[in-house]
Every structure is written in C-alpha cells, then in structure tokens.
Coordinates of C-alpha atoms in Angstrom, one line a residue:
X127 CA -25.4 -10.0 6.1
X128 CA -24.6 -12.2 9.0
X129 CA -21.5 -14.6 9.1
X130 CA -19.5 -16.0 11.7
X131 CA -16.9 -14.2 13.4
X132 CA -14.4 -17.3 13.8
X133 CA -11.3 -16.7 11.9
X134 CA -8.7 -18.5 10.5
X135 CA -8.6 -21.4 7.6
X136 CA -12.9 -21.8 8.4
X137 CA -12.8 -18.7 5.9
X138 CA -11.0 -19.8 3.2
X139 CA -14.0 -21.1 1.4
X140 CA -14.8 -17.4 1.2
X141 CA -12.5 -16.4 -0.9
X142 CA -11.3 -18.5 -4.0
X143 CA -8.0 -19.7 -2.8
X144 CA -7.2 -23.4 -3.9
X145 CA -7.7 -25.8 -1.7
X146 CA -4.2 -27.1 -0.5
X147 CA -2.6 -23.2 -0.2
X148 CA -1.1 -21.9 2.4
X149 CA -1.2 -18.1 1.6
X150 CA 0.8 -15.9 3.5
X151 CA 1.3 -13.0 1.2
X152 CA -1.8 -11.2 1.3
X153 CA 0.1 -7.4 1.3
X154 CA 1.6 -7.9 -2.7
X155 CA -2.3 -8.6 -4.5
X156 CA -4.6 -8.8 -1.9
X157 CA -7.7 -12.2 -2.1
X158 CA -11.1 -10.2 -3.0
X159 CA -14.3 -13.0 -1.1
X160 CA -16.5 -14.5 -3.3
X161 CA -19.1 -12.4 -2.4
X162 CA -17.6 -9.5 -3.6
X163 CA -17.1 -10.6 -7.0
X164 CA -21.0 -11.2 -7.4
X165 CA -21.1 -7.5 -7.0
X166 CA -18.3 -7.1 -9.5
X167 CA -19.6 -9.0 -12.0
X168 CA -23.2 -7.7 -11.7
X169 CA -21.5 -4.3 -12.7
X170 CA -19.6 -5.6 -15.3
X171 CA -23.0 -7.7 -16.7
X172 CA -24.5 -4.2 -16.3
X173 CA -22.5 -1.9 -18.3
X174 CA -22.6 -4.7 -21.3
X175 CA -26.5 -4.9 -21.2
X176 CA -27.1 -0.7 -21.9
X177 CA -23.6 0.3 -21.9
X178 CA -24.9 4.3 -22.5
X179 CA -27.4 4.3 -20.1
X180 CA -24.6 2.8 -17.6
X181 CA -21.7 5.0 -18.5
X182 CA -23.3 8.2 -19.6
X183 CA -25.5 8.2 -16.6
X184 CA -25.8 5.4 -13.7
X185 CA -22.1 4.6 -13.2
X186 CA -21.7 8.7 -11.7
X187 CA -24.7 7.7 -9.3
X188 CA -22.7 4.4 -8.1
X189 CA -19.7 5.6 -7.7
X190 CA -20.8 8.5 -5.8
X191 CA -22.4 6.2 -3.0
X192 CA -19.5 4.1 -3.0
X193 CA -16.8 7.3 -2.7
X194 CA -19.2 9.1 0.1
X195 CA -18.6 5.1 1.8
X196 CA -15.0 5.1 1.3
X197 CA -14.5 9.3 2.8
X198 CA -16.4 7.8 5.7
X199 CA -14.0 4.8 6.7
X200 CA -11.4 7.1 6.1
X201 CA -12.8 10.1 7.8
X202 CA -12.3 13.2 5.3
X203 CA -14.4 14.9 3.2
X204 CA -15.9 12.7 -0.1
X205 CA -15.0 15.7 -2.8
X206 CA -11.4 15.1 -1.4
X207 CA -11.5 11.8 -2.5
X208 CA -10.5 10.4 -6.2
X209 CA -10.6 7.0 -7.8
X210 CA -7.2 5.4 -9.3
X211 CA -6.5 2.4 -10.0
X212 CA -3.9 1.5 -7.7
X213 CA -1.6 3.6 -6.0
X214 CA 1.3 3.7 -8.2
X215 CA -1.0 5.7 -10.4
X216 CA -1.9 7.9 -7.6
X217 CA 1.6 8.9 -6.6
X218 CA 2.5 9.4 -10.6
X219 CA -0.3 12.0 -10.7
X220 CA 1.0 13.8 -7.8
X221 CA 4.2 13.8 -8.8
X222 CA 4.4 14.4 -12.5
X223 CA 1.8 17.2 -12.4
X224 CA 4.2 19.7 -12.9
X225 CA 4.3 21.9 -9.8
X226 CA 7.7 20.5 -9.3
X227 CA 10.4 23.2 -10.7
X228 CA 13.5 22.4 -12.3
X229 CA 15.9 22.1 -9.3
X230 CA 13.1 21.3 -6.7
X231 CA 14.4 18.9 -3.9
X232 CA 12.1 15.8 -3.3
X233 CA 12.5 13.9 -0.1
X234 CA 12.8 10.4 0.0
X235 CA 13.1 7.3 1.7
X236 CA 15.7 4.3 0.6
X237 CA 12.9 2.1 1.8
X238 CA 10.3 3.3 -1.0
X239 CA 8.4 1.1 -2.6
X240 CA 10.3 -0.4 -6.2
X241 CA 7.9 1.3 -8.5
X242 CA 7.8 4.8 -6.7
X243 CA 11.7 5.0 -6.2
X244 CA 11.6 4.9 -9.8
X245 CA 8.8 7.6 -10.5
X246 CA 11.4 9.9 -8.2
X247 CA 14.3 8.9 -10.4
X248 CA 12.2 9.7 -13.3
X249 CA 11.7 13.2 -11.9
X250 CA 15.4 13.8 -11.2
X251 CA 16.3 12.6 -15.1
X252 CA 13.4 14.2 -16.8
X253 CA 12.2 17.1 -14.8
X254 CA 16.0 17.9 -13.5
X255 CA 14.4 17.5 -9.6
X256 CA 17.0 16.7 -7.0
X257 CA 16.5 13.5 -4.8
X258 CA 17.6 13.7 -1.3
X259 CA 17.2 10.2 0.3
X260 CA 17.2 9.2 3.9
X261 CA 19.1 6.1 4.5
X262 CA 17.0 3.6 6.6
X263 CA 18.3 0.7 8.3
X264 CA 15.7 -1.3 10.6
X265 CA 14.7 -2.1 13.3
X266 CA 14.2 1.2 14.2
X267 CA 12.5 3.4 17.1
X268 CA 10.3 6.0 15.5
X269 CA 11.7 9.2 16.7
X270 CA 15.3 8.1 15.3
X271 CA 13.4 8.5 12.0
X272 CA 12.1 11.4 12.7
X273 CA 15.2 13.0 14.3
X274 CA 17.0 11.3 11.2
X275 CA 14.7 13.3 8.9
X276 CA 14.9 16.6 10.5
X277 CA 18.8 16.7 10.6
X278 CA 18.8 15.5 6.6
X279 CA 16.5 18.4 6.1
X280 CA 18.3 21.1 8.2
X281 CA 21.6 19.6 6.6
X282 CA 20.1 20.5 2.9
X283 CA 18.6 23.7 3.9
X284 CA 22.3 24.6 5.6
X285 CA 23.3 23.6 2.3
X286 CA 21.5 25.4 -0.4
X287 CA 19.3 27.5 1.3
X288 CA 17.7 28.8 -1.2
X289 CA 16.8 25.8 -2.8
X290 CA 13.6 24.5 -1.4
X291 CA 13.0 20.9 -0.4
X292 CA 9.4 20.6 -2.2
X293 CA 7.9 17.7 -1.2
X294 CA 8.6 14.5 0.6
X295 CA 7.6 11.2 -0.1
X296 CA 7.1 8.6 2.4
X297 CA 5.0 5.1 3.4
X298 CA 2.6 4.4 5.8
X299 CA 3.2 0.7 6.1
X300 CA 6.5 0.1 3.7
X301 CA 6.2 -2.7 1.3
X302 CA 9.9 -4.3 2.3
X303 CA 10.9 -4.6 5.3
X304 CA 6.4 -4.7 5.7
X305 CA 6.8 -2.0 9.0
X306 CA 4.6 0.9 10.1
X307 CA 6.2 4.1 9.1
X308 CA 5.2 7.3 11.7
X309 CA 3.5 8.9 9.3
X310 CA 1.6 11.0 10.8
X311 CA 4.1 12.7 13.0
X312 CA 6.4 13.1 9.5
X313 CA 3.6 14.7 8.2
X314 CA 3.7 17.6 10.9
X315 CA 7.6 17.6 11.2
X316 CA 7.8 18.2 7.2
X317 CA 5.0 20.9 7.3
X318 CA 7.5 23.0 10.0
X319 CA 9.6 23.2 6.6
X320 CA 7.0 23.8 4.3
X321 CA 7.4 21.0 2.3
X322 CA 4.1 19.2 0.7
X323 CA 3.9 15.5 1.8
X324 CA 2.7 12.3 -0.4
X325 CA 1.8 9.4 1.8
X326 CA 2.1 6.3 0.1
X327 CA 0.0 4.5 1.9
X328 CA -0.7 1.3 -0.6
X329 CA -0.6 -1.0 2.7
X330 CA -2.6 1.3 4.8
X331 CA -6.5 1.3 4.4
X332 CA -7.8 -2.0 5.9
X333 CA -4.5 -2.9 8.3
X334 CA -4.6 0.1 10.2
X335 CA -7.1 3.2 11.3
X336 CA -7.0 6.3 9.2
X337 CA -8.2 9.5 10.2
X338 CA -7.2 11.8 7.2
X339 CA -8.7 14.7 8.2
X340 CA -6.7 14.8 11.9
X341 CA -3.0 13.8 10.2
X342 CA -4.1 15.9 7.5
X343 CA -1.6 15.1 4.5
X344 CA -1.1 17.0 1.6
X345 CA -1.9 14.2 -0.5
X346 CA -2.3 10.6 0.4
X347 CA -3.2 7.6 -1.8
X348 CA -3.9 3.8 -0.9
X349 CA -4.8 0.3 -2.9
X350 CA -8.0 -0.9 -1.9
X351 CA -7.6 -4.6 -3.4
X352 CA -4.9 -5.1 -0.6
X353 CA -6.0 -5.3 2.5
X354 CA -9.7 -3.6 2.1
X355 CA -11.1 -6.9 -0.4
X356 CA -12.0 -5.1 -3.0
X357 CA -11.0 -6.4 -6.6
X358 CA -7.6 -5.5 -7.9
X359 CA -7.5 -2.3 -10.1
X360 CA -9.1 0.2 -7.3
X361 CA -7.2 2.5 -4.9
X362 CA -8.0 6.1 -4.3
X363 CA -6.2 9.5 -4.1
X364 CA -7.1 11.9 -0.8
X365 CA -6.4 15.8 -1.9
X366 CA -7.3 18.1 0.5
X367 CA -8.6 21.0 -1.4
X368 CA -6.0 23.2 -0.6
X369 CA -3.9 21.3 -3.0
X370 CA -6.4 20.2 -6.0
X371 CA -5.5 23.2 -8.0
X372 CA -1.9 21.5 -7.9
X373 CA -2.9 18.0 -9.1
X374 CA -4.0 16.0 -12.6
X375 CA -4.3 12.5 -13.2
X376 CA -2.0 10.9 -15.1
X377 CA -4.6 10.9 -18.1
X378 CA -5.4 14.2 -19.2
X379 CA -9.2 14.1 -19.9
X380 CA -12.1 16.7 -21.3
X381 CA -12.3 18.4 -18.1
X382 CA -8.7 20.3 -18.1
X383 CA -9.1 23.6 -17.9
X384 CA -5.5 25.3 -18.2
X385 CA -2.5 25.9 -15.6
X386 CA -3.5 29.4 -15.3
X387 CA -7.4 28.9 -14.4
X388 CA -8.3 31.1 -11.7
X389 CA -10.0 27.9 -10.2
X390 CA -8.2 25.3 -10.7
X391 CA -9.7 23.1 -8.3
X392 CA -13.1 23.4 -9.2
X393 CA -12.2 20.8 -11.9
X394 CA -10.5 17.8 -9.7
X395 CA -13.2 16.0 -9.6
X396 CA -14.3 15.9 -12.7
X397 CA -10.5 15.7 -14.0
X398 CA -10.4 12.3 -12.1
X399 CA -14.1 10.9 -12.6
X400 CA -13.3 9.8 -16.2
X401 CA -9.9 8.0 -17.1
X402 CA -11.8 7.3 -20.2
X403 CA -13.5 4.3 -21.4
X404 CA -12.7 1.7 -18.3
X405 CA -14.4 -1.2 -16.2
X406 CA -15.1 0.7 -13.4
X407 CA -16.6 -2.5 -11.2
X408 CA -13.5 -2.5 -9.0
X409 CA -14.7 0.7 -7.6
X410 CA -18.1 -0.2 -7.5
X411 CA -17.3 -3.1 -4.8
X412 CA -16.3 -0.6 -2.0
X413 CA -19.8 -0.8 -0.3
X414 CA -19.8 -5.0 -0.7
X415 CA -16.4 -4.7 0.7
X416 CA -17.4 -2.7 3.6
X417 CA -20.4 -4.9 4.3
X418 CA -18.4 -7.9 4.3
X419 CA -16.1 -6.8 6.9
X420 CA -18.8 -5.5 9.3
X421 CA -20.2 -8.9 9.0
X422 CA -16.8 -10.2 10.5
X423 CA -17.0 -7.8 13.0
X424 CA -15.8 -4.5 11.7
X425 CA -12.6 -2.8 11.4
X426 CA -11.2 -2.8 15.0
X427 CA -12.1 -7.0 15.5
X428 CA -10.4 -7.4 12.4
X429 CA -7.3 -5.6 12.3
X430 CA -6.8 -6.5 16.0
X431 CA -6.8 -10.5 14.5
X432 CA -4.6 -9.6 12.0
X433 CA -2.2 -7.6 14.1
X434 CA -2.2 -10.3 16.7
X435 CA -1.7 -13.1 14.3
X436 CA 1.3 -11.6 12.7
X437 CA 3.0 -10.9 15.9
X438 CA 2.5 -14.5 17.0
X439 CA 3.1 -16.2 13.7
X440 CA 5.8 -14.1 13.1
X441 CA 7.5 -15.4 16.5
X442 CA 6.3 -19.1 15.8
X443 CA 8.4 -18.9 12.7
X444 CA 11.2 -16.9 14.2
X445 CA 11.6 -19.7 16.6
X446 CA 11.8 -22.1 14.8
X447 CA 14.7 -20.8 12.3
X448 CA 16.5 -19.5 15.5
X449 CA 16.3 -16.1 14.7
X450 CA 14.0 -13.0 15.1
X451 CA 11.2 -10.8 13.6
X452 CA 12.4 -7.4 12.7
X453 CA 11.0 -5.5 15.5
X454 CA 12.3 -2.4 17.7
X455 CA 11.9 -1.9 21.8
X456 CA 8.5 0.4 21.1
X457 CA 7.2 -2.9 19.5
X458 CA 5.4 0.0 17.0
X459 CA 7.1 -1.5 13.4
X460 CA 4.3 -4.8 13.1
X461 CA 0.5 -4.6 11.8
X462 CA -0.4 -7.1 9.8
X463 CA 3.2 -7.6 8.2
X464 CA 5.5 -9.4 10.4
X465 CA 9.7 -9.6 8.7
X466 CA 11.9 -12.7 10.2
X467 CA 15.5 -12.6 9.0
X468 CA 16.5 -15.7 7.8
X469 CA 19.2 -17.9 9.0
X470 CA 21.1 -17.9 5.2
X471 CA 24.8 -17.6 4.7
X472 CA 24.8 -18.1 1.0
X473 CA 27.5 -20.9 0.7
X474 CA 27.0 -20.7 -3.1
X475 CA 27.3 -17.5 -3.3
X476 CA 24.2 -16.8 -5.5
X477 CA 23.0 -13.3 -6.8
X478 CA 20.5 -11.7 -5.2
X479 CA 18.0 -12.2 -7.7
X480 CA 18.7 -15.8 -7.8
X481 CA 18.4 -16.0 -4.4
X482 CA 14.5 -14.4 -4.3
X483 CA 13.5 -16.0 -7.4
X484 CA 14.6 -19.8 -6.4
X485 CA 12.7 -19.2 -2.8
X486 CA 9.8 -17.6 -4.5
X487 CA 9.4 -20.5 -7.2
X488 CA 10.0 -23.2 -4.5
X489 CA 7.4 -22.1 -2.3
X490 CA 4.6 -21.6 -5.2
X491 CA 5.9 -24.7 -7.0
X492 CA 7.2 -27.2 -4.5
X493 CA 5.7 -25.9 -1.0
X494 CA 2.3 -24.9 -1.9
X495 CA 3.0 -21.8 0.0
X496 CA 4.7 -18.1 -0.7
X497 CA 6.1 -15.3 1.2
X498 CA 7.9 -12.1 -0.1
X499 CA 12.2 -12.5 0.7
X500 CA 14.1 -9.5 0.6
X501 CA 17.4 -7.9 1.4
X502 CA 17.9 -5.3 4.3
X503 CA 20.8 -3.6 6.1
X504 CA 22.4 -6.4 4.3
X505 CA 20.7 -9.2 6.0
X506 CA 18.0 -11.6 4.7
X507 CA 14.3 -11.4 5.6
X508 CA 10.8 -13.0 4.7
X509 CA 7.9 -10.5 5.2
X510 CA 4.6 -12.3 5.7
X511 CA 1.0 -11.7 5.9
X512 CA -1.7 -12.3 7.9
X513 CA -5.2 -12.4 6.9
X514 CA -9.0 -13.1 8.2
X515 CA -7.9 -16.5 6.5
X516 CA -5.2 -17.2 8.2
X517 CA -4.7 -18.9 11.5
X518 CA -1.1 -19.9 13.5
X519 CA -1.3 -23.7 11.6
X520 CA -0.6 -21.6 8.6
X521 CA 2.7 -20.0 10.2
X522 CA 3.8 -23.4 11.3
X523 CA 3.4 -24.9 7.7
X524 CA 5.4 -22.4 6.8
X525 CA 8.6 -22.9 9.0
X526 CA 8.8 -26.2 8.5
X527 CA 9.0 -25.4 4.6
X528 CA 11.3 -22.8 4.6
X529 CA 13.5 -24.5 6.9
X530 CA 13.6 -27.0 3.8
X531 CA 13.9 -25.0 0.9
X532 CA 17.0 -23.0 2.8
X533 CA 18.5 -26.0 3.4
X534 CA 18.4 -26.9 -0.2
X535 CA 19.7 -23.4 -1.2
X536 CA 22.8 -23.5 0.6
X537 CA 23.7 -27.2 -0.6

C-alpha cells in the first residue's frame, strides 16, 4: 500500500468525516479510514456466509496473526496479550477478579478516567477495598508526582502498617486534563512497595511508543479505536504471566478452571479468547490498521505530526483567547492532547454541567466543530486533538468559534 505522506485536511477523504467538520476530538472515539472498514466488513460478510466454519475454526487463525501484530508494536510477548473490547472492560477484569481482600488499599489518582473512578468506588462499596487517592492539580513537573506518590504511600504504610496498599491504578495519557502521566517511572516506584500496578493506558497505543516488556507493568490495557484506527469495540489487556493466574475477564466462560488450580495461568488465554458469541471484526482490523499507518510513514512520522501539531495548535488557540495551554517547565505533559484554559468567568453563574453541555451542543450544532471542556484545579479548560487529519487551519477555526460561543455563554 502506498499513499502520500502529506498530512493535514488532504486526508480527510480517508476517513468518513463529513465534509464541512472541523474535528478536533479524536482522543474520546477515535475516526477508523475507510480502508479499514473494507477489512471490517469483509469479516463481518465472512462470519454470516459459514458462520461455523468461521467461528468454530478460522476466526482463532485471524486473530492469532493479528495478536502476534499487535505484541510486536507493542513489544511483549503475544500469549501476554488479550482481546477486550475497550479498556473499561479491561481494567474491570483486573479489578473485580477477586484477588483484592476485604480491606486491601487501592491507589488512585483524582484524575482517573470517569468510568474507572467508578469501578474503584465499586470496590470500596462492594468488596469493602479502601481507596487512597492522590490529589492532582496541573500543570505539573513529573517528579512532584512521583515524590507526591511516594510520601501518600509512606504516609498509609506509617498509618496502618499492616494493611497493604495492593495495587495502584494510574493513566498513561489521562483523559481530562489529556497529559502524559510518568508511567513508567510509577510503575518502578510502586513495585519498591510491592504493590501490583494497572496502567490505564486507553490514550496510549498509537500517540506515544510503548515498550511493555522494558516498563514492565503488572497489567496494562489500551483502546485501539482511539488513536491506533481500528474500529470501535477493540482494545487489549497486556498480563505478564507472572500475574495471569490472578486475572479473569469480566465474562466467565468454559475455560475457568477454579481459584485453587495449580495452574491457573495455563487458562488465560483461552479464558479471554471467547467472550461468547461476538463480532469479532474490530479485532480483525489490527493488521489493516498497521498497514495503513506504515503507509503514512510509520509510527515515529506520525506521532511526531501529531505531537507537533498539538503543541502548535494548542498555542495558536491559546493566543488567541489570551491565555495558555496547560503545560509544565519540562514541557513533558503534551502528546497529541493539548488543554487551553479558557478565559470564562461564568457571569451567569451556570452549573457545571450546563456549562459543558451548552459548549458541547454549540460546537456540534452551531460551529460544525467539537472539543472536550472540563474543570480542573478549579479553572476551565478545552482538551483538543490532533490527528493525521488535522492541520493548524483547523486550530484557527476553532478559536475563532470558541471565542464566539464564550461570548454568548457569559451574556
């Protein structure tokens, strides 16, 4: 496959995004090219035409080729790898497989993603687990996380110290504020403690380099409809095998064997090949993926667009609302996310879900464009994302918009 390596708004007709958007929010659902969806819908024509032949036998052969693909990029061993179908999924399995004892501490992050906060919470009210949360408030220089984390861990341990901090979930790129999170090094500091570590990593694979054999988490999980173009409804589950005796998928299948099989591991795999009757074409699309992005000129050419664009989109728009992107000194918080507070006071003193819902609607309805607004450290931000697709016209669209529609929401 051979295309042009020019970026920007010349490869929008690639992908199925209407003419006239200006999409910026590539991070919440990901934009899966054409291409790609030949190769899902050949799957899906495939499993209709025999659907024995292909789900007794052929999808197993598939899968396997694409999973061997996938352990490559990723650089860990394939058997270590499990398909989910996103990551939420993948961070319920590890969580809710029970190795958690009444009592257990989990370590957390105030800047977890919605949906996995929850999961925690759902462990501390069902499972009587004990949430300790590190408070966050960015920007922030990475070792003032880490010191942060190592004196909230020494403080518990001072504390109860017979009471051992399990495991500690944390992101790789957080969803909101969209920053890089020094996961790696919180992976080594937490394994001085002995507790387990659960990357969430739902941003990661595709807008940044992972090496999961040298950071070497406990167990790691990320989308691949994001920011790797695959179609929505695939993500995968790295478990070293160290661990797999530990884990189950959320859906307890034919291959469960029993907490107190000697080899508990020997049935990961085969635990997590079958969910049960499902469309697996999502998963089947890794390879097309793959091709398609070494057709644009691999992984380094295009995260190093990406990563450049947000930085100077993120400015562009900074600029012009006469404020700044959320950055630290180490400029290590932007990949392919960039956060600009905005200039709001909130004369009408709206509620905070008024206030994201009427910005949300008037950039998808009014604006032709989107962008994700949150609260942080009680200021406003928009995160935004930058993509293949996407060129600096796009960011300038976009502050001119905004600038509009906050006008309008303070009237």
């Amino acid at each position: 496959m051979t295309k042009s390596t020019s970026f920007g708004r010349v490869l929008r007709p690639e992908f199925y995004l209407e003419d006239g958007y200006v999409p910026l929010n590539h991070g919440s659902f990901g934009a899966c090219p054409q291409s790609i969806y030949t190769t899902y819908r050949h799957y899906q024509e495939e499993s209709e035409k025999h659907p024995d032949r292909f789900l007794k036998r052929e999808v197993f052969k598939d899968l396997e080729k694409n999973r061997d693909s996938l352990a490559e990029l990723v650089q860990c061993n394939s058997q270590e790898v499990a398909f989910v179908v996103n990551a939420s999924y993948g961070i319920n399995s590890v969580l809710r497989s029970g190795f958690l004892k009444p009592g257990d501490k989990v370590l957390c992050f105030s800047t977890a993603y919605n949906a996995v906060e929850r999961t925690m919470v759902f462990l501390q009210d069902a499972h009587q687990s004990r949430l300790v949360t590190v408070e966050l408030k960015y920007p922030m220089l990475d070792q003032e996380i880490l010191d942060l984390t190592r004196q909230t861990i020494e403080r518990e341990l001072a504390k109860d110290p017979d009471v051992p901090v399990r495991i500690a979930v944390f992101d790789a790129i957080s969803s909101v504020p969209g920053v890089r999170f020094p996961f790696e090094a919180m992976i080594k500091l937490v394994r001085e403690y002995n507790i387990l570590s659960l990357v969430d990593g739902a941003h990661a694979i595709g807008q940044i380099p992972l090496n999961l054999k040298e950071a070497d988490p406990d167990f790691f999980v990320s989308n691949l409809h994001k920011w790797a173009f695959c179609p929505r409804g695939s993500a995968f589950l790295y478990v070293p095998k160290r661990n797999q005796g530990l884990i189950h998928p959320s859906v307890i299948n034919y291959a469960y064997q029993g907490e107190k099989t000697q080899n508990a591991a020997a049935t990961f795999e085969a635990e997590f090949a079958w969910p049960g009757t499902v469309n697996f074409s999502s998963f089947l699309c890794i390879n097309a993926a793959l091709d398609f992005r070494k057709s644009l000129g691999g992984e380094e050419i295009i995260q190093k667009y990406c990563n450049d664009l947000a930085r100077q989109g993120g400015k562009l728009v900074a600029d012009t609302l006469g404020t700044e992107v959320l950055e630290n000194c180490d400029k290590t918080l932007t990949v392919a996310m960039t956060n600009i507070r905005l200039p709001f006071e909130n004369k009408r003193n709206l509620s905070d879900a008024k206030i994201i819902n009427t910005l949300i609607d008037k950039c998808i309805y009014e604006h032709n464009t989107i962008c994700s607004p949150y609260k942080h450290n009680d200021k406003w931000f928009i995160r935004l994302s930058a993509q293949v697709y996407n060129d600096l016209n796009d960011f300038e669209y976009f502050a001119k918009e905004i600038e509009q529609i906050l006008k309008e929401l303070d009237e």
